[in-house]
Amino acid sequence: MFARRRLRLISHATLLTSFALLGCSSPTEETPLLGSTGQALKQSQEDDKGAKGKHDDTRGHQHHGRGHGHGHGQGHDCDDPTAPPPDPVVFTPASAAARSGRLAGVAVASGPLASEPIYGATIAAQFSDIVPENDTKWGPLQPVDAEHWNFAPADAIVDFAEANEMRVKGHTLIWHSQAPAFVNADASPRQLRRYAKRHIHETVRHFRHDMFAWDVVNEAIADDGSGLRATVFADAFGEQYIDRAFHRANQADRNAELYYNDYGTENINPKSDAVYALMTRLLDRGVPVDGVGFQGHFDARFAPTFDQMVENFERFGDLGLSVNVSELDVRIARVAGSTAHKLAVQKRIYQRVSAACLATAACEGITTWGFTDKYSWIDSTFGADDPLLFDDNYQKKPAYYGFVDGFLGVPLDDPSLQPNLIGNSSLETGLDGWSVQGAGALATSVDRAHTGLRGAIHSGRTATWNGPRHDVTRLAQRGRAYDMSVFASLSGAPLVNTAFTAQITCTGQASTFQRIGAADLTDTAFGQLAGVMTLPDCELQSVAVYVEGPAPGVSILVDDLAMRERPLPNLVTNGTFETGTAGWFGWGPSVLGTTTDAHSGDLAATASGRTASWNGIATNLTTRVAPTATYRASAWLKVRNAATSPIVLTAAVRCAGQATQFVRVAAGTGNSSTWTELSGSVAAPNCTMEEFTLYAEGPAAGVDILLDDVSFNQTTAGLGANVLANGTFETGTGNWFGFGSVTVSAATDKARSGVRSGKVSGRTATWNGLATDIRTRVTPGRSYRANAFTQVSVPSAAGVRLTLQSACNGAPATFTNIATVTANNATWTELNGTIAIPNCNLTTAVFYIENAPTGVDIYLDDVSLREVP
Ligand code: XIL
């Protein structure tokens, strides 16, 4: 009835050829050994295992009945076909994981696999095994009714895997989500049981020779760990459905490893405790479960630590189960800071996960849930993000290098430091981002490294200033300082004072050279070169760092380059109150004092005798803030005389000649027993500021405020991408419309960039203008920096402004002034402001330019709206 797939064994001849090619010796720079030969070996190990039967545990790890081996050993033995392959010159996730007999797998989507050659090519080059992202789920397999199976999309993935000598894991047999329509609460328990039985039998039999493992039951435990998740299966059968699914899968394929899979279980918590208890019961009842998958869908802000993961994974290993991380991705959209910073935080987490797998004897491997940010389920489920190892253009991200490093035992980045912005810092995967300053050639160093197994060596130097160089232009921000460090060594001279230098080029100017640090280096060990790199406040054309100094002919080895953002100074000079409340004053009636009930140190500030909710404790920052700059504020608060109370951080901002504006920086609920952190960002207006005061307020009259650890720093970068689709009008007025009955056009008589600008004419009311709908482009509750340029058709028009029309839940719209300027008809005037999008069910959000006198045409160009971190 169903097309049978033929098992494609790798012939003994192929195997022997692989060994001959590998040569059973250390690699040299001339003979790079990459992916596919190693893949052949892994496949052969599996076939070997299949032949020997499931109970042969080559890993030496105590299994509870059903053992599976991948030979977690090091070193290669030519006589032993189960030994891992020799090390290649440069590593991939697959070859790095294979060093310890582990797997680096990836979830595969059939759409891009069929349509984009680079998608499949990258998978084949980088990963050891694959998991169909959707095509082996029950619903996709039985989309029509209980009698028919649609195996074609999954078969195509299996064919791809076999063609590339990769292994395949099936995912997932029994899951409450993505199940067929006929699997619902109306089905009788008898029917449900029959559906599940046939589905498991037909599906597992169909792929009997293809899948080395199956996720049998997915997400069966409730999120709070209180018991089984309420599903049609649990409602009908209780826990029995889990036992039955494993037994049936085992009957259909005696060789596949059978996994239980779940999320939010990566550290020890009530949910992972519940999974642990379930596994214990299954094993006690003799249910053929082999392992546990930990999905690993992380938000970078809350990812577990290395120790938490290892401790948790090990307790499952101690039950005799294999463990794997089955669906790894790391969200970074909500991490504050620059893009480079977010990507560096992400790298740390990927490395932490692969290091945790390496540290856990029972860990079989890690599967990432996709590999290119172009195709990730995260964007449609959690919002736009970049959670994977490769970017939208299939370029390696910092996370990629961290992921490889973790499998190779490269030490984790020190969590007490700012994260290292350099992606390819340890040089295990090749020379990406590295080049030479001056003459000579750079190669991977295979026999000397500071950490891991690889470094870089620069030979053929012809001048003292030649040396290995790394470009950091895309990581560097104008006006900021960085802690820099690199480890280096020499070949060809015993001892030389060696320098670490930055070459900095501001656009339109000559390069300058900055000495970061220097040290005496030897040819026997790696030594550290470290110091601060301070960048000028100019438009940076390029920034690179390099090592130099030794005489021509001496080779320089480098490894472990680090570049860390130095924190911006706290503009609040006395934010800890350790010596009193100097620099702070009462905002309205409010008596300041100190208390030993401190968040840190010995003292915190108190504001008592308050007679209104807006009274509080304030500090004046007027002379420290700059127009248009963005700031991040953070403070710890507690209340007294009330169990809980609203708490707010507010900025009172007054531009010359205007009324004071009160900007809500952050708000929350204060508590009398614990400290609460309030943090948020605020942009200074583009005006001459007569006042900028930051203060804590909010509780009802009579409630005291306790305040400690206040910081206020400028965030020079980190604005998100422009969320507007057509801010230049170069291709017309797409996405824009007239506000009121007016004429809009992409005019060619004025343009700030390109050849066109947006123009609105025929205005018969001051509120008429040029508008764009941003409702689906912005996230409620977030702030956006608006920037645009305007001209008008008359010599001077006061009050031209950008406005946000917004409404929540269909309520009447409110209008917020974003920025106001006096515009003219000769030069472009800049509009700059911040919009706080209301945190509600946003039913209207229109962004427009308006308010010139009637009859005056308004031009608009280079409009951007970027999220404030
Ligand atoms: C996701 C897929 O990635 C999406 O394409 C699909 O629309 C929904 O399912 N936990 C799991 C995976 O076990 O099967 C889910 O995959 C992600 C969460």
GROMACS .gro file of N, CA and C in nm, residues 669-722:
model
  162
  669THR      N    1   0.510   4.813   4.022
  669THR     CA    2   0.447   4.805   4.154
  669THR      C    3   0.555   4.786   4.259
  670GLY      N    4   0.559   4.880   4.353
  670GLY     CA    5   0.655   4.871   4.462
  670GLY      C    6   0.598   4.785   4.575
  671ASN      N    7   0.688   4.736   4.658
  671ASN     CA    8   0.652   4.640   4.761
  671ASN      C    9   0.719   4.682   4.890
  672SER      N   10   0.658   4.652   5.005
  672SER     CA   11   0.722   4.691   5.131
  672SER      C   12   0.823   4.585   5.178
  673SER      N   13   0.822   4.467   5.117
  673SER     CA   14   0.913   4.363   5.166
  673SER      C   15   1.028   4.331   5.070
  674THR      N   16   1.013   4.365   4.940
  674THR     CA   17   1.124   4.336   4.847
  674THR      C   18   1.152   4.458   4.761
  675TRP      N   19   1.273   4.464   4.708
  675TRP     CA   20   1.311   4.572   4.616
  675TRP      C   21   1.265   4.538   4.475
  676THR      N   22   1.221   4.639   4.401
  676THR     CA   23   1.176   4.621   4.263
  676THR      C   24   1.260   4.711   4.174
  677GLU      N   25   1.304   4.658   4.061
  677GLU     CA   26   1.381   4.742   3.968
  677GLU      C   27   1.287   4.804   3.865
  678LEU      N   28   1.302   4.934   3.845
  678LEU     CA   29   1.233   5.001   3.735
  678LEU      C   30   1.339   5.038   3.633
  679SER      N   31   1.316   5.006   3.507
  679SER     CA   32   1.412   5.052   3.407
  679SER      C   33   1.339   5.084   3.279
  680GLY      N   34   1.392   5.180   3.206
  680GLY     CA   35   1.329   5.221   3.081
  680GLY      C   36   1.418   5.319   3.010
  681SER      N   37   1.376   5.361   2.890
  681SER     CA   38   1.459   5.458   2.820
  681SER      C   39   1.383   5.585   2.790
  682VAL      N   40   1.458   5.688   2.768
  682VAL     CA   41   1.400   5.820   2.743
  682VAL      C   42   1.493   5.893   2.646
  683ALA      N   43   1.432   5.964   2.551
  683ALA     CA   44   1.513   6.041   2.456
  683ALA      C   45   1.500   6.189   2.489
  684ALA      N   46   1.611   6.259   2.490
  684ALA     CA   47   1.606   6.403   2.516
  684ALA      C   48   1.556   6.472   2.389
  685PRO      N   49   1.470   6.575   2.403
  685PRO     CA   50   1.416   6.641   2.284
  685PRO      C   51   1.524   6.723   2.211
  686ASN      N   52   1.494   6.757   2.086
  686ASN     CA   53   1.587   6.836   2.006
  686ASN      C   54   1.557   6.983   2.028
  687CYS      N   55   1.602   7.037   2.142
  687CYS     CA   56   1.572   7.176   2.174
  687CYS      C   57   1.675   7.224   2.276
  688THR      N   58   1.669   7.349   2.310
  688THR     CA   59   1.752   7.398   2.419
  688THR      C   60   1.680   7.362   2.548
  689MET      N   61   1.738   7.269   2.625
  689MET     CA   62   1.667   7.222   2.744
  689MET      C   63   1.695   7.313   2.862
  690GLU      N   64   1.588   7.361   2.923
  690GLU     CA   65   1.604   7.441   3.044
  690GLU      C   66   1.591   7.354   3.168
  691GLU      N   67   1.532   7.238   3.152
  691GLU     CA   68   1.524   7.147   3.266
  691GLU      C   69   1.516   7.002   3.219
  692PHE      N   70   1.590   6.917   3.288
  692PHE     CA   71   1.574   6.772   3.271
  692PHE      C   72   1.594   6.711   3.409
  693THR      N   73   1.485   6.682   3.477
  693THR     CA   74   1.490   6.627   3.613
  693THR      C   75   1.434   6.485   3.613
  694LEU      N   76   1.509   6.396   3.675
  694LEU     CA   77   1.463   6.257   3.688
  694LEU      C   78   1.414   6.238   3.831
  695TYR      N   79   1.294   6.183   3.847
  695TYR     CA   80   1.248   6.162   3.984
  695TYR      C   81   1.163   6.036   3.999
  696ALA      N   82   1.160   5.987   4.124
  696ALA     CA   83   1.079   5.870   4.158
  696ALA      C   84   0.954   5.919   4.228
  697GLU      N   85   0.839   5.867   4.188
  697GLU     CA   86   0.709   5.912   4.241
  697GLU      C   87   0.611   5.796   4.237
  698GLY      N   88   0.482   5.825   4.256
  698GLY     CA   89   0.379   5.726   4.228
  698GLY      C   90   0.293   5.681   4.346
  699PRO      N   91   0.352   5.648   4.463
  699PRO     CA   92   0.265   5.597   4.570
  699PRO      C   93   0.169   5.704   4.621
  700ALA      N   94   0.060   5.661   4.683
  700ALA     CA   95  -0.037   5.755   4.741
  700ALA      C   96   0.029   5.840   4.850
  701ALA      N   97  -0.031   5.953   4.879
  701ALA     CA   98   0.018   6.041   4.987
  701ALA      C   99   0.035   5.958   5.115
  702GLY      N  100   0.143   5.988   5.189
  702GLY     CA  101   0.166   5.918   5.315
  702GLY      C  102   0.251   5.793   5.302
  703VAL      N  103   0.259   5.739   5.181
  703VAL     CA  104   0.344   5.621   5.160
  703VAL      C  105   0.487   5.670   5.134
  704ASP      N  106   0.585   5.609   5.203
  704ASP     CA  107   0.725   5.650   5.182
  704ASP      C  108   0.786   5.575   5.064
  705ILE      N  109   0.877   5.644   4.996
  705ILE     CA  110   0.952   5.580   4.887
  705ILE      C  111   1.094   5.552   4.934
  706LEU      N  112   1.143   5.431   4.911
  706LEU     CA  113   1.285   5.400   4.933
  706LEU      C  114   1.349   5.385   4.797
  707LEU      N  115   1.468   5.444   4.779
  707LEU     CA  116   1.532   5.447   4.647
  707LEU      C  117   1.679   5.411   4.662
  708ASP      N  118   1.730   5.328   4.566
  708ASP     CA  119   1.872   5.290   4.573
  708ASP      C  120   1.922   5.255   4.431
  709ASP      N  121   2.051   5.259   4.414
  709ASP     CA  122   2.118   5.212   4.292
  709ASP      C  123   2.056   5.268   4.165
  710VAL      N  124   2.061   5.400   4.155
  710VAL     CA  125   2.004   5.468   4.038
  710VAL      C  126   2.113   5.485   3.932
  711SER      N  127   2.084   5.445   3.810
  711SER     CA  128   2.181   5.472   3.703
  711SER      C  129   2.109   5.535   3.585
  712PHE      N  130   2.182   5.614   3.513
  712PHE     CA  131   2.128   5.686   3.398
  712PHE      C  132   2.242   5.701   3.298
  713ASN      N  133   2.240   5.618   3.192
  713ASN     CA  134   2.349   5.627   3.096
  713ASN      C  135   2.296   5.653   2.956
  714GLN      N  136   2.381   5.718   2.880
  714GLN     CA  137   2.347   5.739   2.740
  714GLN      C  138   2.364   5.607   2.666
  715THR      N  139   2.272   5.576   2.575
  715THR     CA  140   2.290   5.460   2.487
  715THR      C  141   2.312   5.517   2.347
  716THR      N  142   2.437   5.524   2.307
  716THR     CA  143   2.467   5.594   2.181
  716THR      C  144   2.416   5.521   2.061
  717ALA      N  145   2.394   5.393   2.073
  717ALA     CA  146   2.346   5.320   1.957
  717ALA      C  147   2.241   5.221   2.003
  718GLY      N  148   2.211   5.130   1.917
  718GLY     CA  149   2.120   5.026   1.956
  718GLY      C  150   1.978   5.049   1.908
  719LEU      N  151   1.955   5.158   1.832
  719LEU     CA  152   1.821   5.172   1.774
  719LEU      C  153   1.798   5.058   1.677
  720GLY      N  154   1.676   5.010   1.670
  720GLY     CA  155   1.644   4.899   1.580
  720GLY      C  156   1.643   4.943   1.434
  721ALA      N  157   1.608   4.850   1.347
  721ALA     CA  158   1.600   4.879   1.203
  721ALA      C  159   1.482   4.972   1.177
  722ASN      N  160   1.486   5.042   1.064
  722ASN     CA  161   1.375   5.129   1.026
  722ASN      C  162   1.252   5.044   0.999
   0.00000   0.00000   0.00000
